[in-house]
Short mmCIF file of C-alpha atoms in Angstrom, two decimals:
data_model
loop_
_atom_site.label_atom_id
_atom_site.label_comp_id
_atom_site.label_asym_id
_atom_site.label_seq_id
_atom_site.Cartn_x
_atom_site.Cartn_y
_atom_site.Cartn_z
CA MET K 374 -42.95 24.14 -36.66
CA ASN K 375 -41.65 26.38 -39.48
CA MET K 376 -38.12 27.71 -39.47
CA GLU K 377 -39.13 31.19 -38.33
CA LYS K 378 -40.84 29.82 -35.22
CA ALA K 379 -37.95 27.42 -34.62
CA VAL K 380 -35.45 30.29 -34.67
CA ARG K 381 -37.58 32.27 -32.22
CA ALA K 382 -37.88 29.22 -29.95
CA VAL K 383 -34.08 28.93 -29.89
CA GLY K 384 -33.89 32.51 -28.66
CA ILE K 385 -36.58 32.18 -25.99
CA TYR K 386 -35.78 28.74 -24.57
CA GLY K 387 -32.09 28.81 -25.47
CA GLY K 388 -31.53 31.53 -22.90
CA GLY K 389 -32.71 29.20 -20.14
CA VAL K 390 -30.50 26.35 -21.35
CA PHE K 391 -27.48 28.63 -21.82
CA PHE K 392 -27.67 30.25 -18.39
CA GLY K 393 -28.47 26.86 -16.88
CA VAL K 394 -25.36 25.29 -18.42
CA MET K 395 -23.23 28.23 -17.34
CA SER K 396 -24.51 28.15 -13.77
CA VAL K 397 -23.95 24.38 -13.48
CA ALA K 398 -20.23 24.75 -14.08
CA GLN K 399 -19.31 28.24 -12.84
CA PRO K 400 -19.87 27.80 -9.07
CA PHE K 401 -17.40 24.90 -9.02
CA PHE K 402 -14.67 26.36 -11.21
CA THR K 403 -12.93 28.19 -8.38
CA LEU K 404 -13.13 25.05 -6.21
CA TYR K 405 -11.71 22.99 -9.07
CA ALA K 406 -8.85 25.43 -9.60
CA GLU K 407 -8.09 25.43 -5.87
CA ALA K 408 -8.05 21.62 -5.85
CA LEU K 409 -5.48 21.74 -8.65
CA GLY K 410 -3.21 23.95 -6.51
CA ALA K 411 -4.10 27.48 -7.59
CA SER K 412 -3.69 30.24 -5.01
CA THR K 413 -6.45 32.76 -4.26
CA ALA K 414 -4.64 35.44 -6.27
CA LEU K 415 -4.12 33.11 -9.23
CA ILE K 416 -7.77 32.06 -9.18
CA GLY K 417 -8.72 35.73 -9.32
CA PHE K 418 -6.54 36.34 -12.37
CA ILE K 419 -7.82 33.21 -14.15
CA VAL K 420 -11.44 34.27 -13.62
CA THR K 421 -10.49 37.75 -14.85
CA LEU K 422 -9.60 36.24 -18.21
CA ARG K 423 -13.31 35.63 -18.89
CA ALA K 424 -13.67 39.34 -19.59
CA LEU K 425 -10.38 39.83 -21.45
CA VAL K 426 -11.46 39.17 -25.05
CA PRO K 427 -14.97 40.66 -24.58
CA MET K 428 -13.26 43.94 -23.64
CA PHE K 429 -11.98 44.16 -27.22
CA ILE K 430 -14.96 42.76 -29.10
CA ALA K 431 -17.93 44.13 -27.12
CA MET K 432 -18.86 46.79 -29.68
CA PRO K 433 -18.03 44.85 -32.91
CA ILE K 434 -20.08 41.83 -31.77
CA GLY K 435 -23.35 43.77 -32.09
CA GLN K 436 -22.44 44.81 -35.63
CA MET K 437 -21.37 41.24 -36.40
CA ILE K 438 -24.79 39.95 -35.32
CA ASP K 439 -26.41 42.44 -37.70
CA THR K 440 -24.27 41.34 -40.64
CA LEU K 441 -23.81 37.60 -40.17
CA GLY K 442 -27.15 36.98 -38.44
CA PRO K 443 -28.05 36.10 -34.84
CA MET K 444 -28.65 32.41 -35.57
CA LYS K 445 -25.21 31.88 -37.08
CA MET K 446 -23.65 33.79 -34.21
CA THR K 447 -25.54 31.60 -31.74
CA LYS K 448 -24.02 28.52 -33.37
CA ILE K 449 -20.54 30.05 -33.19
CA GLY K 450 -21.01 30.96 -29.54
CA CYS K 451 -22.30 27.48 -28.68
CA LEU K 452 -19.31 25.86 -30.41
CA LEU K 453 -16.89 28.05 -28.43
CA LEU K 454 -18.72 27.07 -25.23
CA ILE K 455 -18.32 23.37 -26.09
CA VAL K 456 -14.58 23.81 -26.63
CA SER K 457 -14.25 25.73 -23.36
CA LEU K 458 -16.14 23.11 -21.35
CA ALA K 459 -14.12 20.30 -22.96
CA MET K 460 -10.83 21.99 -22.04
CA THR K 461 -12.06 22.48 -18.46
CA SER K 462 -13.31 18.90 -18.17
CA PHE K 463 -10.26 17.07 -19.48
CA SER K 464 -7.35 19.29 -18.42
CA THR K 465 -5.52 19.29 -15.11
CA THR K 466 -3.10 22.12 -15.88
CA LEU K 467 -3.77 25.72 -14.90
CA PRO K 468 -2.59 27.27 -18.22
CA ILE K 469 -5.21 25.24 -20.13
CA LEU K 470 -7.84 26.27 -17.60
CA ALA K 471 -6.86 29.88 -18.19
CA ILE K 472 -7.36 29.48 -21.96
CA SER K 473 -10.72 27.84 -21.32
CA GLN K 474 -11.85 30.95 -19.44
CA VAL K 475 -10.87 33.18 -22.36
CA LEU K 476 -13.04 31.05 -24.65
CA LEU K 477 -15.82 30.99 -22.06
CA GLY K 478 -15.94 34.77 -21.85
CA THR K 479 -16.01 35.07 -25.63
CA SER K 480 -18.85 32.56 -25.82
CA MET K 481 -20.81 34.38 -23.10
CA ILE K 482 -20.83 37.72 -24.90
CA ILE K 483 -21.78 36.14 -28.25
CA MET K 484 -24.51 33.86 -26.87
CA ALA K 485 -26.11 36.42 -24.56
CA SER K 486 -26.37 39.04 -27.32
CA SER K 487 -27.46 36.65 -30.09
CA LEU K 488 -30.14 34.88 -28.07
CA GLN K 489 -31.67 38.18 -27.01
CA VAL K 490 -31.90 39.25 -30.65
CA LEU K 491 -33.46 35.91 -31.65
CA ALA K 492 -36.06 36.21 -28.91
CA SER K 493 -37.13 39.71 -29.97
CA ASP K 494 -37.00 39.28 -33.77
CA GLY K 495 -39.60 37.75 -36.06
CA GLU K 496 -42.74 39.41 -34.66
CA GLN K 497 -44.26 42.48 -36.30
CA ASP K 498 -46.67 43.06 -33.43
CA LYS K 499 -45.06 45.09 -30.64
CA GLU K 500 -47.01 43.36 -27.85
CA LEU K 501 -45.96 39.92 -29.07
CA ARG K 502 -42.32 41.03 -29.28
CA ASN K 503 -42.41 42.33 -25.71
CA LYS K 504 -44.07 39.09 -24.62
CA ASN K 505 -41.26 37.06 -26.22
CA ILE K 506 -38.62 39.23 -24.55
CA ASN K 507 -40.38 38.71 -21.22
CA ARG K 508 -40.42 34.95 -21.76
CA PHE K 509 -36.73 35.05 -22.62
CA SER K 510 -36.02 36.87 -19.36
CA MET K 511 -38.12 34.40 -17.38
CA TRP K 512 -36.30 31.40 -18.85
CA ASN K 513 -32.95 33.05 -18.06
CA SER K 514 -33.97 33.31 -14.42
CA ALA K 515 -35.20 29.71 -14.42
CA GLY K 516 -31.88 28.50 -15.83
CA SER K 517 -29.92 30.51 -13.27
CA MET K 518 -31.98 28.94 -10.48
CA ALA K 519 -31.97 25.34 -11.73
CA GLY K 520 -28.36 25.19 -12.93
CA PRO K 521 -26.56 25.45 -9.56
CA LEU K 522 -28.96 22.96 -7.98
CA LEU K 523 -28.37 20.38 -10.72
CA GLY K 524 -24.61 20.97 -10.55
CA GLY K 525 -24.68 20.53 -6.78
CA LEU K 526 -26.54 17.24 -7.12
CA VAL K 527 -24.00 15.94 -9.64
CA VAL K 528 -21.02 16.93 -7.48
CA THR K 529 -22.64 15.51 -4.33
CA GLN K 530 -23.34 12.17 -5.99
CA MET K 531 -19.74 11.91 -7.18
CA GLY K 532 -18.22 12.92 -3.83
CA SER K 533 -16.05 15.93 -2.98
CA SER K 534 -12.98 15.51 -5.16
CA VAL K 535 -11.39 16.79 -8.35
CA TRP K 536 -13.40 14.24 -10.33
CA SER K 537 -16.65 15.39 -8.74
CA TYR K 538 -16.07 18.92 -10.02
CA ARG K 539 -15.17 17.55 -13.42
CA SER K 540 -18.45 15.67 -13.47
CA ALA K 541 -20.34 18.98 -13.33
CA PHE K 542 -18.32 20.30 -16.28
CA LEU K 543 -18.92 17.07 -18.20
CA ALA K 544 -22.67 17.27 -17.56
CA SER K 545 -22.67 20.81 -18.93
CA LEU K 546 -20.61 19.68 -21.91
CA ILE K 547 -23.05 16.90 -22.78
CA VAL K 548 -26.09 19.18 -22.59
CA CYS K 549 -24.36 21.88 -24.62
CA THR K 550 -23.30 19.38 -27.31
CA LEU K 551 -26.85 18.06 -27.67
CA CYS K 552 -28.17 21.59 -28.01
CA TYR K 553 -25.56 22.37 -30.65
CA VAL K 554 -26.65 19.36 -32.70
CA LEU K 555 -30.27 20.51 -32.50
CA ILE K 556 -29.62 24.10 -33.56
CA MET K 557 -27.42 22.92 -36.43
CA LEU K 558 -30.56 21.35 -37.90
CA ILE K 559 -32.09 24.81 -38.23
CA ARG K 560 -31.02 26.34 -41.53
CA THR K 561 -30.89 30.07 -42.14
CA PRO K 562 -30.01 31.76 -45.47
CA GLY K 563 -26.41 32.84 -45.84
CA ASN K 564 -25.06 36.03 -47.39
CA SER K 565 -21.51 36.19 -48.76
CA VAL K 566 -21.59 40.02 -48.91
CA MET K 567 -22.46 40.17 -45.23
CA ARG K 568 -19.70 37.70 -44.41
CA GLY K 569 -17.24 39.99 -46.16
CA LYS K 570 -18.43 42.96 -44.12
CA THR K 571 -18.10 40.89 -40.96
CA LYS K 572 -14.42 40.30 -41.61
CA GLU K 573 -13.91 44.05 -41.94
CA LEU K 574 -15.40 44.64 -38.48
CA PHE K 575 -12.42 42.99 -36.79
CA GLN K 576 -9.77 44.95 -38.59
CA PRO K 577 -7.95 47.15 -36.04
CA LYS K 578 -9.15 50.38 -37.65
CA GLU K 579 -12.80 49.29 -37.74
CA MET K 580 -12.70 48.00 -34.15
CA LEU K 581 -11.28 51.34 -33.00
CA ASN K 582 -13.95 53.22 -34.92
CA SER K 583 -16.71 51.14 -33.33
CA TYR K 584 -15.56 52.27 -29.88
CA VAL K 585 -14.81 55.87 -30.79
CA SER K 586 -18.24 56.26 -32.38
CA GLY K 587 -19.89 55.48 -29.04
CA ILE K 588 -17.66 57.56 -26.78
CA HIS K 589 -19.52 60.81 -27.51
CA LEU K 590 -22.63 59.35 -25.85
CA THR K 591 -20.95 59.69 -22.45
CA ARG K 592 -21.63 63.43 -22.57
CA HIS K 593 -25.19 62.66 -21.47
CA ARG K 594 -25.67 62.67 -17.70
CA GLY K 595 -27.99 59.65 -17.83
CA VAL K 596 -25.39 57.63 -19.72
CA GLN K 597 -22.69 58.62 -17.23
CA PHE K 598 -24.91 57.67 -14.31
CA GLY K 599 -25.91 54.35 -15.87
CA LEU K 600 -22.32 53.37 -16.70
CA VAL K 601 -20.99 54.19 -13.23
CA GLY K 602 -23.93 52.50 -11.54
CA THR K 603 -23.67 49.33 -13.58
CA PHE K 604 -19.89 49.17 -13.08
CA LEU K 605 -20.19 49.28 -9.29
CA ILE K 606 -23.05 46.78 -9.02
CA MET K 607 -21.57 44.34 -11.56
CA PHE K 608 -18.28 44.64 -9.67
CA ILE K 609 -20.09 43.39 -6.56
CA GLN K 610 -21.75 40.56 -8.50
CA ALA K 611 -18.43 39.44 -9.96
CA LEU K 612 -16.88 39.31 -6.49
CA TYR K 613 -19.71 37.24 -5.07
CA ALA K 614 -19.96 34.80 -7.99
CA SER K 615 -16.22 34.17 -8.06
CA PHE K 616 -15.35 33.90 -4.38
CA ILE K 617 -18.38 32.96 -2.32
CA PRO K 618 -18.16 29.25 -3.38
CA LEU K 619 -14.51 29.23 -2.31
CA TYR K 620 -15.29 31.00 0.96
CA LEU K 621 -18.19 28.70 1.88
CA ASN K 622 -16.15 25.63 0.97
CA ASN K 623 -13.40 26.76 3.35
CA HIS K 624 -16.05 27.04 6.07
CA GLY K 625 -17.13 23.44 5.63
CA TYR K 626 -20.30 23.80 3.58
CA SER K 627 -21.08 20.91 1.21
CA ALA K 628 -21.15 21.28 -2.56
CA PHE K 629 -24.94 20.94 -2.65
CA ILE K 630 -25.41 23.65 0.00
CA ILE K 631 -23.07 25.96 -1.91
CA SER K 632 -24.96 25.39 -5.16
CA THR K 633 -28.28 25.97 -3.39
CA VAL K 634 -27.05 29.29 -2.00
CA ILE K 635 -25.84 30.33 -5.47
CA SER K 636 -29.23 29.42 -6.98
CA LEU K 637 -30.88 31.91 -4.62
CA MET K 638 -29.22 34.65 -6.67
CA GLY K 639 -31.35 33.66 -9.65
CA LEU K 640 -34.51 33.39 -7.57
CA SER K 641 -34.01 36.74 -5.88
CA GLY K 642 -33.32 38.46 -9.21
CA PHE K 643 -36.58 36.99 -10.49
CA VAL K 644 -38.49 38.36 -7.49
CA SER K 645 -36.92 41.82 -7.69
CA ARG K 646 -38.38 42.34 -11.16
CA PHE K 647 -41.87 42.10 -9.73
CA LEU K 648 -41.02 44.60 -7.00
CA LEU K 649 -39.38 47.10 -9.35
CA GLY K 650 -42.65 48.29 -10.88
CA ARG K 651 -43.98 49.23 -7.44
CA LEU K 652 -40.72 50.87 -6.37
CA MET K 653 -40.77 53.07 -9.46
CA LYS K 654 -44.04 54.62 -8.21
CA PHE K 655 -42.34 55.88 -5.06
CA ALA K 656 -38.76 56.67 -6.10
CA ALA K 657 -36.77 57.93 -9.07
CA LEU K 658 -34.71 55.45 -11.07
CA GLU K 659 -31.38 56.90 -9.96
CA THR K 660 -32.47 56.72 -6.32
CA ILE K 661 -33.39 53.05 -6.76
CA LEU K 662 -30.02 52.27 -8.37
CA ILE K 663 -28.02 54.01 -5.64
CA PHE K 664 -30.07 52.39 -2.88
CA ALA K 665 -29.64 48.95 -4.46
CA GLY K 666 -25.89 49.50 -4.82
CA CYS K 667 -25.53 50.52 -1.17
CA ILE K 668 -27.45 47.43 0.00
CA ALA K 669 -25.32 45.16 -2.19
CA SER K 670 -22.10 46.74 -0.86
CA ALA K 671 -23.26 46.33 2.73
CA CYS K 672 -24.08 42.68 2.04
CA LEU K 673 -20.42 42.04 1.16
CA ILE K 674 -19.37 43.41 4.54
CA PHE K 675 -21.71 41.08 6.42
CA ILE K 676 -20.88 37.91 4.46
CA PRO K 677 -18.26 36.67 7.00
CA VAL K 678 -20.77 37.02 9.85
CA ALA K 679 -23.72 35.63 7.89
CA SER K 680 -21.73 32.59 6.74
CA LEU K 681 -21.57 31.35 10.34
CA HIS K 682 -25.08 29.99 9.86
CA LEU K 683 -26.82 28.61 6.77
CA ILE K 684 -29.96 30.70 7.29
CA GLY K 685 -27.84 33.84 7.58
CA ILE K 686 -25.92 33.33 4.33
CA ALA K 687 -29.12 32.30 2.52
CA ALA K 688 -30.96 35.44 3.65
CA LEU K 689 -28.00 37.66 2.81
CA THR K 690 -27.66 36.07 -0.63
CA PHE K 691 -31.34 36.66 -1.35
CA LEU K 692 -31.03 40.32 -0.35
CA LEU K 693 -27.85 40.73 -2.40
CA GLY K 694 -29.39 39.06 -5.44
CA SER K 695 -32.49 41.24 -5.23
CA SER K 696 -30.33 44.38 -5.21
CA ILE K 697 -28.17 43.22 -8.09
CA GLY K 698 -31.20 42.03 -10.07
CA MET K 699 -32.48 45.59 -10.44
CA ASN K 700 -29.27 46.71 -12.16
CA LEU K 701 -30.15 45.53 -15.68
CA PRO K 702 -33.59 47.14 -16.17
CA VAL K 703 -32.86 50.31 -14.18
CA THR K 704 -29.56 51.17 -15.87
CA ILE K 705 -31.06 50.57 -19.32
CA MET K 706 -34.03 52.81 -18.47
CA ILE K 707 -31.72 55.59 -17.28
CA MET K 708 -29.33 55.37 -20.23
CA VAL K 709 -31.81 55.16 -23.10
CA GLU K 710 -33.84 58.10 -21.80
CA GLU K 711 -31.22 60.62 -22.92
CA THR K 712 -30.20 59.00 -26.21
CA LYS K 713 -31.79 58.90 -29.64
CA GLU K 714 -33.35 55.71 -30.94
CA THR K 715 -30.61 55.39 -33.58
CA GLU K 716 -27.95 55.57 -30.83
CA ARG K 717 -29.38 52.98 -28.46
CA GLY K 718 -27.46 50.09 -29.95
CA LYS K 719 -24.23 51.96 -29.25
CA VAL K 720 -25.24 52.95 -25.72
CA LEU K 721 -26.15 49.37 -24.85
CA GLY K 722 -22.80 48.33 -26.30
CA LEU K 723 -21.12 50.78 -23.93
CA ARG K 724 -23.03 49.24 -21.05
CA LEU K 725 -21.86 45.78 -22.10
CA LEU K 726 -18.29 47.04 -22.27
CA THR K 727 -18.60 48.48 -18.75
CA ASN K 728 -19.93 45.17 -17.46
CA ARG K 729 -16.94 43.32 -18.86
CA LEU K 730 -14.52 45.88 -17.43
CA SER K 731 -15.96 45.38 -13.95
CA GLN K 732 -15.94 41.60 -14.35
CA MET K 733 -12.29 41.76 -15.37
CA THR K 734 -11.02 44.02 -12.58
CA ALA K 735 -13.09 42.66 -9.67
CA PRO K 736 -11.69 39.09 -9.45
CA ALA K 737 -8.10 40.25 -9.91
CA MET K 738 -8.29 42.94 -7.22
CA PHE K 739 -10.23 40.78 -4.78
CA GLY K 740 -7.93 37.83 -5.42
CA LEU K 741 -4.93 39.93 -4.43
CA LEU K 742 -6.72 41.15 -1.30
CA GLY K 743 -7.66 37.58 -0.39
CA GLN K 744 -4.13 36.35 -0.95
CA ALA K 745 -2.63 39.12 1.17
CA PHE K 746 -5.13 39.35 4.04
CA GLY K 747 -7.43 36.34 3.71
CA LEU K 748 -10.93 36.16 2.23
CA THR K 749 -12.64 37.32 5.44
CA ALA K 750 -10.64 40.56 5.56
CA ALA K 751 -11.09 40.94 1.79
CA PHE K 752 -14.89 40.90 2.15
CA TYR K 753 -14.73 43.51 4.92
CA THR K 754 -12.32 45.72 2.99
CA GLY K 755 -13.90 45.33 -0.44
CA GLY K 756 -17.43 45.86 0.87
CA GLY K 757 -16.39 48.94 2.84
CA ILE K 758 -14.65 50.52 -0.15
CA LEU K 759 -17.59 49.84 -2.45
CA LEU K 760 -20.10 51.19 0.09
CA ALA K 761 -18.07 54.38 0.49
CA THR K 762 -17.86 54.68 -3.30
CA MET K 763 -21.63 54.26 -3.71
CA LEU K 764 -22.33 56.88 -1.03
CA GLY K 765 -19.85 59.27 -2.62
CA PHE K 766 -21.47 58.67 -5.98
CA ALA K 767 -24.88 59.43 -4.42
CA VAL K 768 -23.61 62.77 -3.05
CA TYR K 769 -22.03 63.66 -6.40
CA SER K 770 -25.18 62.84 -8.38
CA SER K 771 -27.40 64.83 -6.00
CA HIS K 772 -25.68 68.04 -7.18
CA ARG K 773 -26.41 67.27 -10.82
CA ALA K 774 -29.60 67.60 -12.87
CA PRO K 775 -32.83 65.92 -11.67
CA ALA K 776 -33.23 62.18 -12.18
CA THR K 777 -35.02 60.83 -15.24
CA LYS K 778 -38.76 60.35 -15.18
CA THR K 779 -39.60 56.74 -14.58
CA GLU K 780 -42.60 56.55 -16.90
CA ASP K 781 -40.72 57.95 -19.90
CA ALA K 782 -37.74 55.75 -19.09
CA ALA K 783 -39.92 52.66 -19.02
CA GLU K 784 -41.28 53.51 -22.49
CA ALA K 785 -37.74 54.04 -23.75
CA THR K 786 -36.74 50.64 -22.44
CA ALA K 787 -39.55 48.99 -24.37
CA GLU K 788 -38.35 50.72 -27.52
CA ALA K 789 -34.72 49.77 -26.82
CA ALA K 790 -35.76 46.14 -26.60
CA GLU K 791 -36.61 46.27 -30.29
CA THR K 792 -33.12 47.27 -31.41
CA PRO K 793 -30.96 44.41 -32.72
CA ASN K 794 -27.73 45.37 -30.95
CA ARG K 795 -28.12 44.21 -27.34
CA ALA K 796 -26.10 44.71 -24.16
#
């Protein structure tokens, strides 16, 4: 295998390994923090730290990938992930765990963007590029499904204790370290001029300019709609991913059952992609996004009732995951429709920034609600507020211009996939 094919393979298959590693450890982090004495509110704030640094580097990261190269950025992201997992595995103090989440969030934004670029680069033929992007997406879903199951098996074998949760982190650490050694064997040409430009990107003035240059894109209705829609749906996903393991654990579910339920999110997202093409024949993109957001919000309300039986929480999780899974393709289709090809890197950067903002605010707000009223009341309250917000957003958008055409939006998405700066 030549180096060009090796680099592309890292992008395609690396996505599956990366999301697999992440999903092995993440479902058990809140349980681990609780076992170390963290309150519900404190857990929410610690999880919030994952999105803290990405809030400031979301836009410069895309430019950094262009200048330093996606392969080098992948190596940097993988190294940060190793350090984060090591801190989580070997520390028993909450401040160190908090720092590990900062590093984890930084790694997530670097790895997710870099791997997507690697998967789409290197092919001159458009059909082959789209095929590689599709394979990348499929492997991501496979990793998200397999990771929680493997983590649940590890924790179950070790017994329910602090050390059992650590074993899941250690397993992720070992896999990540092996992958880092393998990708270090792949050499890519360096460029000292590009490295100099990269340093300039993180100067305060340049970072500010990178954000200001994308703000004008929010004048487009499609961009506004996409940003609001993705914020609300990612807000719901952040709540579920952070607190459903804790909630199910408090209701007596085993670690393996919890991990199996979490893995259904990956499976349902995979299935929803097949259904999306058919839905687009019957409804506008904005209608699909609003409908999916309302379903996801309602699912939060019914979690306390559904959790009384395993079949109920499994079915609800599948429905929730299917609704959330449509967020990525639909919001991209809506947003790129009203922007020029030269602006799509910036608009996807804005989408990434919005995702991180929702992932930062959701755990903190829900953690405070859970601490004050209990997790059951927090699900009722949070779901009700989000459902009301989605319905209000639907009424507001109905008085604006007509929704984007789905066929044109789909073509725009295919073109956006070719741009190097990814959300």
